[in-house]
PDB file of C-alpha atoms and ligand atoms in Angstrom:
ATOM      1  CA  UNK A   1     -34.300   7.460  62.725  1.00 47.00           C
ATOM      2  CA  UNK A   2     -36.042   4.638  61.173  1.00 46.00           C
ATOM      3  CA  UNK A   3     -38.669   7.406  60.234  1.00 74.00           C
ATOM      4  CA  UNK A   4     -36.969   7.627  56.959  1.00 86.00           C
ATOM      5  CA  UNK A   5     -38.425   6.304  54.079  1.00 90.00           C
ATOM      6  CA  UNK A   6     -36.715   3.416  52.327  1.00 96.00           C
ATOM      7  CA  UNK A   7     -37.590   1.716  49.109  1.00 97.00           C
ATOM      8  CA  UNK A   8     -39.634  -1.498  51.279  1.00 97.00           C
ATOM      9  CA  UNK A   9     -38.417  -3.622  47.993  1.00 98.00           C
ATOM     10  CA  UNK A  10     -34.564  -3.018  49.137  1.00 98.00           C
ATOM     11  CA  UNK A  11     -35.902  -3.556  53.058  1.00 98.00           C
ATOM     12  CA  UNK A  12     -37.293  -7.047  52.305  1.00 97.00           C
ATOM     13  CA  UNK A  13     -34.322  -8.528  49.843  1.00 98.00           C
ATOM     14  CA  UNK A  14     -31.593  -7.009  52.548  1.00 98.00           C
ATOM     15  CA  UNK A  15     -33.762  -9.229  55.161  1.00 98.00           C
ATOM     16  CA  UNK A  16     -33.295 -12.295  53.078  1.00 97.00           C
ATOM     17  CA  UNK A  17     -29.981 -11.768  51.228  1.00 98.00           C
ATOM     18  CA  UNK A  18     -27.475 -14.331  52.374  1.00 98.00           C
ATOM     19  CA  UNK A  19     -24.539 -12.771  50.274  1.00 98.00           C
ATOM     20  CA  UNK A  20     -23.715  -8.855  50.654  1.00 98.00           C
ATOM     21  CA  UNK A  21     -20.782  -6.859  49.439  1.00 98.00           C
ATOM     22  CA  UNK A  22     -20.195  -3.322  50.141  1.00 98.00           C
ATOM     23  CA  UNK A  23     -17.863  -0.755  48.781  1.00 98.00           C
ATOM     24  CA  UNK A  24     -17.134   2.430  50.702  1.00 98.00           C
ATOM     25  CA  UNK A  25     -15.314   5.752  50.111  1.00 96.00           C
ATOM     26  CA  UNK A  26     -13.974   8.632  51.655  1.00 94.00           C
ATOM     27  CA  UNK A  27     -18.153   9.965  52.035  1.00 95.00           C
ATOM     28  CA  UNK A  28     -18.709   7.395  55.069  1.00 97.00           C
ATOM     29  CA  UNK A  29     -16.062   8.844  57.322  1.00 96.00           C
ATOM     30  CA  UNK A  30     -16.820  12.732  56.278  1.00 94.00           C
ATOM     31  CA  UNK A  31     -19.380  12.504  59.282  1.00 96.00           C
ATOM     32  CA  UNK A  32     -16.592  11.332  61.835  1.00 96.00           C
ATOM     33  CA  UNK A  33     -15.017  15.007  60.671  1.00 92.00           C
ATOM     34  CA  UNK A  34     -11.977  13.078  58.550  1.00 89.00           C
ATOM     35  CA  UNK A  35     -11.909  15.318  55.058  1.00 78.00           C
ATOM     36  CA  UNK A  36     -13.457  13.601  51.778  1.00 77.00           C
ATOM     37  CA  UNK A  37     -10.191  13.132  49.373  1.00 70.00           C
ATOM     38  CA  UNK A  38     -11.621  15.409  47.286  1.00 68.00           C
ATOM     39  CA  UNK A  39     -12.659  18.231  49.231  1.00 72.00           C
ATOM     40  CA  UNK A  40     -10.504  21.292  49.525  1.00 62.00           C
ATOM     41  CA  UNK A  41      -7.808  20.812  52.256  1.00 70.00           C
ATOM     42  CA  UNK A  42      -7.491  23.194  55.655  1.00 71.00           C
ATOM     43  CA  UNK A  43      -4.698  25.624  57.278  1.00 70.00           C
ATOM     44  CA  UNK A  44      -1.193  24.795  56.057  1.00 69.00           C
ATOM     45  CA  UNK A  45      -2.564  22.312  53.657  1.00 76.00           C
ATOM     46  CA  UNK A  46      -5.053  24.825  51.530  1.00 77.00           C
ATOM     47  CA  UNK A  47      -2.431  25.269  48.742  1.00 79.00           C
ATOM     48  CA  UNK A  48      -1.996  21.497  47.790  1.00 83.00           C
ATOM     49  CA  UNK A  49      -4.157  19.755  45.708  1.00 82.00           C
ATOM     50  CA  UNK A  50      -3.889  15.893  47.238  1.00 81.00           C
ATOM     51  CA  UNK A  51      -4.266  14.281  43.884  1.00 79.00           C
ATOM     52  CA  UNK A  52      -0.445  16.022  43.462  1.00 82.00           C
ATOM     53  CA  UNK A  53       0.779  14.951  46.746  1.00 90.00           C
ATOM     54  CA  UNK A  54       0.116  11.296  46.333  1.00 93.00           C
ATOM     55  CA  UNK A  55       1.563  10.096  43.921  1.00 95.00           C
ATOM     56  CA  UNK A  56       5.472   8.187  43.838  1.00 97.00           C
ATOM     57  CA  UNK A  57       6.586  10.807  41.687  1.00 96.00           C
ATOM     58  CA  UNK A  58       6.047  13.389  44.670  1.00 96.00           C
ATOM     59  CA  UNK A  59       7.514  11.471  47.491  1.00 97.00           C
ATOM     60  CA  UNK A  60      10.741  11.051  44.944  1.00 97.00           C
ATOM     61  CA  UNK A  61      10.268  15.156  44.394  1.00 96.00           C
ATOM     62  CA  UNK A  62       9.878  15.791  48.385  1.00 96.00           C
ATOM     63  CA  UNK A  63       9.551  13.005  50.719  1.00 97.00           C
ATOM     64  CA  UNK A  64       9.766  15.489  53.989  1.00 97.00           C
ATOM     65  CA  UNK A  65       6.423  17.545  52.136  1.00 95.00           C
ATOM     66  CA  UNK A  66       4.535  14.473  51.502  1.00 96.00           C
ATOM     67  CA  UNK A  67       5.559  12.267  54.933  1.00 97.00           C
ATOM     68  CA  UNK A  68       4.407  15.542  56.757  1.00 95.00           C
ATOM     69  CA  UNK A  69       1.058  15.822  55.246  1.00 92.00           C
ATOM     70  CA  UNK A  70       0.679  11.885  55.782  1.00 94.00           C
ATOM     71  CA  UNK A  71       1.629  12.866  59.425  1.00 94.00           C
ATOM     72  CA  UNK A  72      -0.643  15.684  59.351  1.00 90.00           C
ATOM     73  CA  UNK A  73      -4.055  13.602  57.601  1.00 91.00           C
ATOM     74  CA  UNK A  74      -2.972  10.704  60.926  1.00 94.00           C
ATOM     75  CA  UNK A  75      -3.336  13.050  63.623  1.00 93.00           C
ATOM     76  CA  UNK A  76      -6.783  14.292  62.230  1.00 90.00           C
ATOM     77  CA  UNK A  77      -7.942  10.830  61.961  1.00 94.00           C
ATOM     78  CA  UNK A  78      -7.132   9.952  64.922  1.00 96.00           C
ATOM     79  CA  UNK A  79      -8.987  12.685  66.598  1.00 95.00           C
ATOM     80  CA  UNK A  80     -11.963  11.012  64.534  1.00 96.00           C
ATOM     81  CA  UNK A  81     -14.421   8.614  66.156  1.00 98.00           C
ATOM     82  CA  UNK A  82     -16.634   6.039  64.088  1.00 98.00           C
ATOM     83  CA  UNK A  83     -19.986   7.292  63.152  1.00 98.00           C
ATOM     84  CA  UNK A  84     -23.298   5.884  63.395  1.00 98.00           C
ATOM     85  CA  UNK A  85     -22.515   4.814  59.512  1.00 98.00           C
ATOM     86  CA  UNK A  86     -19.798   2.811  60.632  1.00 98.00           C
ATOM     87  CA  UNK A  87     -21.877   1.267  63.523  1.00 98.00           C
ATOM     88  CA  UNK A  88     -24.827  -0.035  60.673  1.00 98.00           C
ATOM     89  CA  UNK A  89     -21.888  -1.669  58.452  1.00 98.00           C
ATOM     90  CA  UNK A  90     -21.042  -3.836  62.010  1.00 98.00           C
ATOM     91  CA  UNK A  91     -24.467  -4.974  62.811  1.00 98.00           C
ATOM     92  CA  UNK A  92     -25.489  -5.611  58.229  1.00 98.00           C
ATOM     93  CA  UNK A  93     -22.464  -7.854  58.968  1.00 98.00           C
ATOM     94  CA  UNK A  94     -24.186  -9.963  61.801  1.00 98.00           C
ATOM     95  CA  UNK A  95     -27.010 -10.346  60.349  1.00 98.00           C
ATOM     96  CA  UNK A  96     -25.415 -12.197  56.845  1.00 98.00           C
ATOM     97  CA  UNK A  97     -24.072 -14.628  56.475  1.00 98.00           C
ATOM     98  CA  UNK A  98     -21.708 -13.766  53.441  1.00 98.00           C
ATOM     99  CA  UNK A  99     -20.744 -10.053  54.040  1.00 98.00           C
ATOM    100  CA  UNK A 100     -17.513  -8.676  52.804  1.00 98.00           C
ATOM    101  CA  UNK A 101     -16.896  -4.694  53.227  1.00 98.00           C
ATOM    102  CA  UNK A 102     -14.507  -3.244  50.745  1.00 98.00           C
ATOM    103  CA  UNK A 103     -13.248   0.325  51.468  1.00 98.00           C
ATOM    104  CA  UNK A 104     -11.114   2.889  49.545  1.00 96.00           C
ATOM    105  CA  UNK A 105     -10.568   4.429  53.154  1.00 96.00           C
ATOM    106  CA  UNK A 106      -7.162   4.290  54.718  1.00 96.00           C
ATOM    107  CA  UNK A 107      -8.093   5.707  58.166  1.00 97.00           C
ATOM    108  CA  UNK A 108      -9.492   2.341  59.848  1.00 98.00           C
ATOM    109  CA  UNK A 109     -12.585   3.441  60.778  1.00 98.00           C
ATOM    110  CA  UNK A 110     -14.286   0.199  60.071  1.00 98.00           C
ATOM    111  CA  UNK A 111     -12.442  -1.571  61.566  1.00 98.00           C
ATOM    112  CA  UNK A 112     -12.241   0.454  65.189  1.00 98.00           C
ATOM    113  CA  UNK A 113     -16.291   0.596  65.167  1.00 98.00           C
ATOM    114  CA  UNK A 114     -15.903  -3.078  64.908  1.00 98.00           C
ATOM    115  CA  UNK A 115     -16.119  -5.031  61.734  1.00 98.00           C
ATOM    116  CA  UNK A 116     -14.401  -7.736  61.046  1.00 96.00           C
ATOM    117  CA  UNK A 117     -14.330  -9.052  57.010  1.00 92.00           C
ATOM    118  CA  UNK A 118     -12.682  -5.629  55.874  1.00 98.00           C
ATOM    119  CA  UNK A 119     -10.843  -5.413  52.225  1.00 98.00           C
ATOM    120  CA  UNK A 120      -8.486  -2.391  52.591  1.00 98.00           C
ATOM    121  CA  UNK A 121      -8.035  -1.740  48.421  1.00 97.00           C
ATOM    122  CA  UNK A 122      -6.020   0.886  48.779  1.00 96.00           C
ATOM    123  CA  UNK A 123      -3.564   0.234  52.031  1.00 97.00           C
ATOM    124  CA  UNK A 124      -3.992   1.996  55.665  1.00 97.00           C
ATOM    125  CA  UNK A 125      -2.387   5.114  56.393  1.00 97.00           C
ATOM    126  CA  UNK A 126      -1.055   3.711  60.042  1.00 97.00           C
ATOM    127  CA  UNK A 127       1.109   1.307  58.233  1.00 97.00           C
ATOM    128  CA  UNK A 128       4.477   2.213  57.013  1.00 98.00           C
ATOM    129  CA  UNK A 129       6.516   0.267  54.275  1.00 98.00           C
ATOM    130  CA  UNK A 130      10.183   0.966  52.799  1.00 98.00           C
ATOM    131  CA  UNK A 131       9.653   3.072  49.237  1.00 98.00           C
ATOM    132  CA  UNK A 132      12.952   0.903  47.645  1.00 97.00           C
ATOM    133  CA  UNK A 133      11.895  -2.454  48.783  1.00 96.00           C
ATOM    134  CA  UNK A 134       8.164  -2.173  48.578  1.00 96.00           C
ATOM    135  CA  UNK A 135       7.666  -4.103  52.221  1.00 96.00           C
ATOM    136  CA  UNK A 136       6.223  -3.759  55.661  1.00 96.00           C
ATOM    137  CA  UNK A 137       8.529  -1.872  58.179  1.00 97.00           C
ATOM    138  CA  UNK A 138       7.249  -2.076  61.720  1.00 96.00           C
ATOM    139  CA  UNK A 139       9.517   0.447  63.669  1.00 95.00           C
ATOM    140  CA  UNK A 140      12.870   2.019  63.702  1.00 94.00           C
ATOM    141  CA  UNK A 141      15.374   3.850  64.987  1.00 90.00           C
ATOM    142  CA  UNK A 142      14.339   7.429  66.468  1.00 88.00           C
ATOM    143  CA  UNK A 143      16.119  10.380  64.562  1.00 87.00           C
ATOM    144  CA  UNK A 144      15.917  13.587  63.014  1.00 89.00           C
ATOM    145  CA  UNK A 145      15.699  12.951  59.363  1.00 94.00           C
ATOM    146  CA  UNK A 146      11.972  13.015  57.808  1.00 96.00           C
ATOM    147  CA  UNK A 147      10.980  10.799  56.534  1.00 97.00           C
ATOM    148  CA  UNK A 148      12.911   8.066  58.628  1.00 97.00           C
ATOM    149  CA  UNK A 149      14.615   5.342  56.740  1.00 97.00           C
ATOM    150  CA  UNK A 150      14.323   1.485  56.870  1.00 97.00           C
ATOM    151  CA  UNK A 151      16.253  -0.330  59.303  1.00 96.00           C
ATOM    152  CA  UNK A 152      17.342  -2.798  56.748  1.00 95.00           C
ATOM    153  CA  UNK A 153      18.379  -1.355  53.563  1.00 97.00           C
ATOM    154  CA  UNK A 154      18.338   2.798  54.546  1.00 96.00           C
ATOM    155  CA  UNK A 155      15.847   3.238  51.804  1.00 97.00           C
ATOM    156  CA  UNK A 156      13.285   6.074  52.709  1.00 98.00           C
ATOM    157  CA  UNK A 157      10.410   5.190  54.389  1.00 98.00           C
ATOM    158  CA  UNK A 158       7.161   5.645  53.073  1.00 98.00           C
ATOM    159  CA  UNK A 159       3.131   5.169  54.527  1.00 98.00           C
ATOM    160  CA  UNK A 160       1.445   1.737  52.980  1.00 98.00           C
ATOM    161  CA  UNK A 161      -1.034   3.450  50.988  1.00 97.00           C
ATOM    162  CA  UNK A 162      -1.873   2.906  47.712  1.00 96.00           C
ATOM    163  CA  UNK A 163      -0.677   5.845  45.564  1.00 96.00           C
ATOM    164  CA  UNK A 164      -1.796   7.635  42.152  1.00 91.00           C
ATOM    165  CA  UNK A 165      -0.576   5.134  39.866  1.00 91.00           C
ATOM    166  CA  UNK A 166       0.263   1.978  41.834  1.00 95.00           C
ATOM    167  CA  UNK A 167      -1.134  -1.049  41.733  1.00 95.00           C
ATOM    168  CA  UNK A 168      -3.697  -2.220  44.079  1.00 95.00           C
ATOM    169  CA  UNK A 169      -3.258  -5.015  46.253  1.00 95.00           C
ATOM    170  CA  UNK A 170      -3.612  -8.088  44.761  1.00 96.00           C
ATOM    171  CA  UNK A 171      -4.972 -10.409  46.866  1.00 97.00           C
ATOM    172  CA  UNK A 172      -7.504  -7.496  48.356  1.00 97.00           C
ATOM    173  CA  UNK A 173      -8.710  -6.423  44.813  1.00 97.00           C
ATOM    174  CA  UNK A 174      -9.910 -10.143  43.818  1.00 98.00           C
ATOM    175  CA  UNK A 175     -11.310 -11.155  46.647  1.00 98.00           C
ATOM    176  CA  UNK A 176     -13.242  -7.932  46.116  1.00 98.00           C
ATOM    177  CA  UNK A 177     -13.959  -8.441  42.268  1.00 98.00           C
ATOM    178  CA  UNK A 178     -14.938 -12.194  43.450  1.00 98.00           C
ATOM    179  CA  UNK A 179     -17.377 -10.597  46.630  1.00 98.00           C
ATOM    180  CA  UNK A 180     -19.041  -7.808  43.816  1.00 98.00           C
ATOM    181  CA  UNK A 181     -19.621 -10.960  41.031  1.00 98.00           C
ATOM    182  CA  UNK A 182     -21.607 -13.253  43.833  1.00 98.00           C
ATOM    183  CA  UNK A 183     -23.329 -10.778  45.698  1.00 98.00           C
ATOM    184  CA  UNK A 184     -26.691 -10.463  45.806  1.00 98.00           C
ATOM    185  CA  UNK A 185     -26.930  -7.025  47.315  1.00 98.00           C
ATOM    186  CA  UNK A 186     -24.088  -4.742  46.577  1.00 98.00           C
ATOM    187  CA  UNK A 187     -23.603  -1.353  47.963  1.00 98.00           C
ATOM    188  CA  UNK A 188     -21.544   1.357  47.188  1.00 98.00           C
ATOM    189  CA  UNK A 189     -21.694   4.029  50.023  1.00 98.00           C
ATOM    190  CA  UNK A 190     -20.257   7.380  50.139  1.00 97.00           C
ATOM    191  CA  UNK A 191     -17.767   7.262  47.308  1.00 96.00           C
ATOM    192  CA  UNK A 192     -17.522   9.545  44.073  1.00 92.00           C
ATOM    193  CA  UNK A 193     -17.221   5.969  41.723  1.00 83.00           C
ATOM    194  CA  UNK A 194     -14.098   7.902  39.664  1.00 85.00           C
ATOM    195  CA  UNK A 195     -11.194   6.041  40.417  1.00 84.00           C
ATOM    196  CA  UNK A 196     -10.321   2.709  39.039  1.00 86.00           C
ATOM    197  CA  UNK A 197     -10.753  -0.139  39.712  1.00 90.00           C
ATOM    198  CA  UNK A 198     -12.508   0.411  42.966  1.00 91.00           C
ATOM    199  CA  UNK A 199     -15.025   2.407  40.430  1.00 93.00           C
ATOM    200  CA  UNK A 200     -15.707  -0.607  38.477  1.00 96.00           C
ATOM    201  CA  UNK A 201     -16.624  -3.162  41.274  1.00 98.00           C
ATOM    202  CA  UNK A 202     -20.251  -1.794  41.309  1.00 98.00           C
ATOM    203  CA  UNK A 203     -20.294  -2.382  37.243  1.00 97.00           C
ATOM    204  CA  UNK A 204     -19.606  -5.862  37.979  1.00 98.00           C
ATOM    205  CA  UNK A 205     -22.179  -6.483  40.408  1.00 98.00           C
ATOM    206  CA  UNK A 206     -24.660  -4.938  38.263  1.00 98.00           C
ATOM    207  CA  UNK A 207     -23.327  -7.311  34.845  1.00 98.00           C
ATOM    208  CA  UNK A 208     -23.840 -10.202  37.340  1.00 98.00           C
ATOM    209  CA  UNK A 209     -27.612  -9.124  38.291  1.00 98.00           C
ATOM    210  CA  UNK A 210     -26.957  -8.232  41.712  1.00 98.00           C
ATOM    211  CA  UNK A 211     -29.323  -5.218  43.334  1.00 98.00           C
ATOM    212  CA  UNK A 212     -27.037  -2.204  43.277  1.00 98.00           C
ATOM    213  CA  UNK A 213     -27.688   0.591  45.494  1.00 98.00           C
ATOM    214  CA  UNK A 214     -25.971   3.444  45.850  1.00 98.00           C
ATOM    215  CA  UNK A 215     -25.973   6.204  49.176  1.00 98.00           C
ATOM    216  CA  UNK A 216     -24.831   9.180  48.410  1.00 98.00           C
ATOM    217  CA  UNK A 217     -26.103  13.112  49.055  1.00 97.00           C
ATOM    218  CA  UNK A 218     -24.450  13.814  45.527  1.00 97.00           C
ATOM    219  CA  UNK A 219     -25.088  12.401  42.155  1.00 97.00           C
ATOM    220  CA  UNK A 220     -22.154  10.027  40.697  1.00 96.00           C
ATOM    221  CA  UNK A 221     -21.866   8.790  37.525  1.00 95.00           C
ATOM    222  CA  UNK A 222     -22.966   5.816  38.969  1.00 96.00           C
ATOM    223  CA  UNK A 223     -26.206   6.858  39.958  1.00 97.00           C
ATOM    224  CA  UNK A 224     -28.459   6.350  36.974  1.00 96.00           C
ATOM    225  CA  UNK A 225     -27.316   3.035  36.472  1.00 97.00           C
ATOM    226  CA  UNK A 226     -27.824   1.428  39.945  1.00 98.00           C
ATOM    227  CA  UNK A 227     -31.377  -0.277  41.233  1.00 98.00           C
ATOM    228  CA  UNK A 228     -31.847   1.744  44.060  1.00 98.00           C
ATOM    229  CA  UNK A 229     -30.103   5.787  44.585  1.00 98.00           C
ATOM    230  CA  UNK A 230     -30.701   6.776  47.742  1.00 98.00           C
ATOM    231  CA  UNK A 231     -29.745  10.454  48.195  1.00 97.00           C
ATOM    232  CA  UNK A 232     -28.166  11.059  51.443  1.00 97.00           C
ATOM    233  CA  UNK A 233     -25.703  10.725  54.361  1.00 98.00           C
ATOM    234  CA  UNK A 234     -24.657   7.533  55.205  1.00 98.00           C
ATOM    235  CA  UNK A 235     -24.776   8.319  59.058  1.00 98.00           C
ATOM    236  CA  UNK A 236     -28.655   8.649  58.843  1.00 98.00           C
ATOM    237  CA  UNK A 237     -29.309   6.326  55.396  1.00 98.00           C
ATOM    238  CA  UNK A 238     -27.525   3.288  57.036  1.00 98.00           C
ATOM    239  CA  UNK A 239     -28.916   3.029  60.572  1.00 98.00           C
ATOM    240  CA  UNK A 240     -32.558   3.402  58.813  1.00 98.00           C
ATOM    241  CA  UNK A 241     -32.340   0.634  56.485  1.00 98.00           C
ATOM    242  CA  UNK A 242     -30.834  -1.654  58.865  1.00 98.00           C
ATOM    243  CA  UNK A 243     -33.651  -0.596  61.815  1.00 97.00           C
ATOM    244  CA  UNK A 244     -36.107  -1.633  59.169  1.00 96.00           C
ATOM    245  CA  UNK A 245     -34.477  -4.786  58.095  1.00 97.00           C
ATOM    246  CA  UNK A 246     -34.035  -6.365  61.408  1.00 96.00           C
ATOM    247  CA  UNK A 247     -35.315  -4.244  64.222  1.00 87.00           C
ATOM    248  CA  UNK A 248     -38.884  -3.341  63.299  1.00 69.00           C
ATOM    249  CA  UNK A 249     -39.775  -7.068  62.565  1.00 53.00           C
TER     250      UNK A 249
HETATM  251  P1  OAD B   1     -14.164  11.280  47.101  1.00 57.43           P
HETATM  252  O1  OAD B   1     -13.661  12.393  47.979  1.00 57.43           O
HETATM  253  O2  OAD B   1     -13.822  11.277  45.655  1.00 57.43           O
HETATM  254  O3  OAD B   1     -15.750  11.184  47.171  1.00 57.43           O
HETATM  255  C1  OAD B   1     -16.454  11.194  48.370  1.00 57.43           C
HETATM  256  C2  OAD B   1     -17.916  10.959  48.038  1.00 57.43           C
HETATM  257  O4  OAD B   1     -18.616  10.924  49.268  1.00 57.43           O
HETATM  258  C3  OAD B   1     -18.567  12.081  47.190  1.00 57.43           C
HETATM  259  O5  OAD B   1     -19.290  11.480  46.116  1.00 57.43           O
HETATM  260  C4  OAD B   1     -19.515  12.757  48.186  1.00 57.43           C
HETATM  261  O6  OAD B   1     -20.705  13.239  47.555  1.00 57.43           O
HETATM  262  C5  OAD B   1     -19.837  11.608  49.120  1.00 57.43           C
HETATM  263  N1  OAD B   1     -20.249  12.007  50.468  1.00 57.43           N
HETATM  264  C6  OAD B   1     -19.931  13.118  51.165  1.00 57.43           C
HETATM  265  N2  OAD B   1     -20.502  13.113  52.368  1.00 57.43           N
HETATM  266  C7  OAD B   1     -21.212  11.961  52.465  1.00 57.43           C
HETATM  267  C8  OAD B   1     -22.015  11.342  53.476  1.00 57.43           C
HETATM  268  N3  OAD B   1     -22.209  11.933  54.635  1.00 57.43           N
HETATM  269  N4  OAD B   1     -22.570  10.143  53.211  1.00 57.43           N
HETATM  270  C9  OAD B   1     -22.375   9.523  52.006  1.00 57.43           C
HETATM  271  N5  OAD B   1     -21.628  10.049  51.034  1.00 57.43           N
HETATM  272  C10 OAD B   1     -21.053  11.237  51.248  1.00 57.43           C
HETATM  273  O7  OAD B   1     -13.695   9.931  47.811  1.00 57.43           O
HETATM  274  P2  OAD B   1     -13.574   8.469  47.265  1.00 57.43           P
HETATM  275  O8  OAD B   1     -14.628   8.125  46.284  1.00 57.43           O
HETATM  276  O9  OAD B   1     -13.361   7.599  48.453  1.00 57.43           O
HETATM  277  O10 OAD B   1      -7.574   7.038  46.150  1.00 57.43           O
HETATM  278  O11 OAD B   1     -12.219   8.553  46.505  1.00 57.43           O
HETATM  279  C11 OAD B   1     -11.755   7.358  46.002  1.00 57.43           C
HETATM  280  C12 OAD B   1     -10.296   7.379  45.965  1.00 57.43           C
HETATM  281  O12 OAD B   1      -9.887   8.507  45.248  1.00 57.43           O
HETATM  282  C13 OAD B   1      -9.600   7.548  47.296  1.00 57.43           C
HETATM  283  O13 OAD B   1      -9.423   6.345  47.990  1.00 57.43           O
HETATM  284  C14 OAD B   1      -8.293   8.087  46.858  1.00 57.43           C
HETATM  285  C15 OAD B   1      -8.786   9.099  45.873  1.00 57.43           C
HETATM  286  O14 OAD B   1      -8.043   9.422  44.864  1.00 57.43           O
HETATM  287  C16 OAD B   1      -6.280   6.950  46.320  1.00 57.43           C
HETATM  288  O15 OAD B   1      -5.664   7.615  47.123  1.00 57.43           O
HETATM  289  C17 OAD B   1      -5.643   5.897  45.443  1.00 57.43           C
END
């Protein structure tokens, strides 16, 4: 694996860098089999276009359609395992000391292959939170009705995900802002750098002279601008340039 050639100017800084912030997309989990956002969706599912299906405006149009396909997009994921993508992120985060992963991904993948400082910018799709009040709803009654409603104010229930047009989390999003402006090394893995303001974390790095490097087997418009593009999967790019860092000493 470690066969594959890296840029041996990237190799040495990630040996030394004390302070590393990565941002990953739907692109690291497309190995574990869980659909990139972007990609055209399977059986039942092939007509919708998922940039229509999450948004407030559709839950408000059809909750039952767009709980179902949440239902539907959490029983894929977890039929999904962590990859060996995954697995690189855990041990780049033992070996620095400052490490903060940032991911657009909902499906908790990170975190089940084991890492621990994890930004979630836009929510988990195994959470579940009440569409009128806007907070966390743990469980409630069984019933027929889809979606269920909350417990405390019969409002409908929703998943915690951040939606076309809804803020990000506060508290997530700087913390991330502040881990992209101090990093030395910042990656962003597996992610099509469109959608704001995930898309702009890698701008900041780069304003505040960090190395940016981008994995990704397709060109983003990101790509031209970083320090070091390196074209392909994260499964195979990841495990390589952490074998080199720390394992081939
Ligand atoms: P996209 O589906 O837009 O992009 C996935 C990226 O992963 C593409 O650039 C692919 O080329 C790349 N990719 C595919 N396979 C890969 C692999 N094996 N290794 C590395 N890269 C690979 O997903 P995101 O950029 O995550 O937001 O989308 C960002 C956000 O847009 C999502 O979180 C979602 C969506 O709209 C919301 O729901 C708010």
């Amino acid at each position: 694996m470690s066969a594959i050639p890296l840029p041996s100017a990237l190799v040495n800084r990630l040996r030394s860098a004390r302070r590393v912030a990565v941002l990953t997309g739907a692109g690291i989990s497309a190995e574990s089999g869980v659909p990139t956002f972007r990609e055209a969706q399977t059986g039942l599912w092939a007509q919708y276009n998922p940039e229509e299906l999450a948004t407030p405006r559709a839950f408000r149009r059809q909750p039952k359609l767009v709980w179902e396909w949440y239902a539907w997009r959490q029983q894929r994921i977890r039929q999904a395992e962590p990859n060996p993508g995954h697995q690189a992120l855990v041990s780049m985060e033992r070996h620095i000391p400052e490490f903060t992963l940032i991911t657009q991904n909902v499906d908790s993948l990170h975190r089940r292959a084991g890492s621990h400082q994890i930004l979630e910018l836009h929510g988990n799709i195994f959470r579940t939170k009440c569409f009128s009040e806007d907070r966390p709803v743990e469980s409630w009654p069984d019933g027929d009705e889809i979606p269920p409603r909350c417990p405390r104010c019969g409002g409908l229930l929703r998943p915690d995900v951040v939606w076309f047009g809804e803020m990000l989390p506060a508290t997530a999003l700087h913390a991330a802002e502040h881990a992209a402006a101090t990093a030395e090394i910042f990656f962003s893995i597996g992610t099509s750098a469109l959608v704001y303001p995930a898309a702009d974390l890698p701008l900041r790095a780069l304003d505040a002279g960090a190395t940016v490097v981008e994995i990704n087997p397709q060109p983003t418009p990101l790509s031209s601008r970083v320090t070091f593009s390196l074209n392909g999967a994260a499964g195979e790019i990841l495990p390589a340039l952490v074998a080199q860092a720390w394992e081939a000493i």
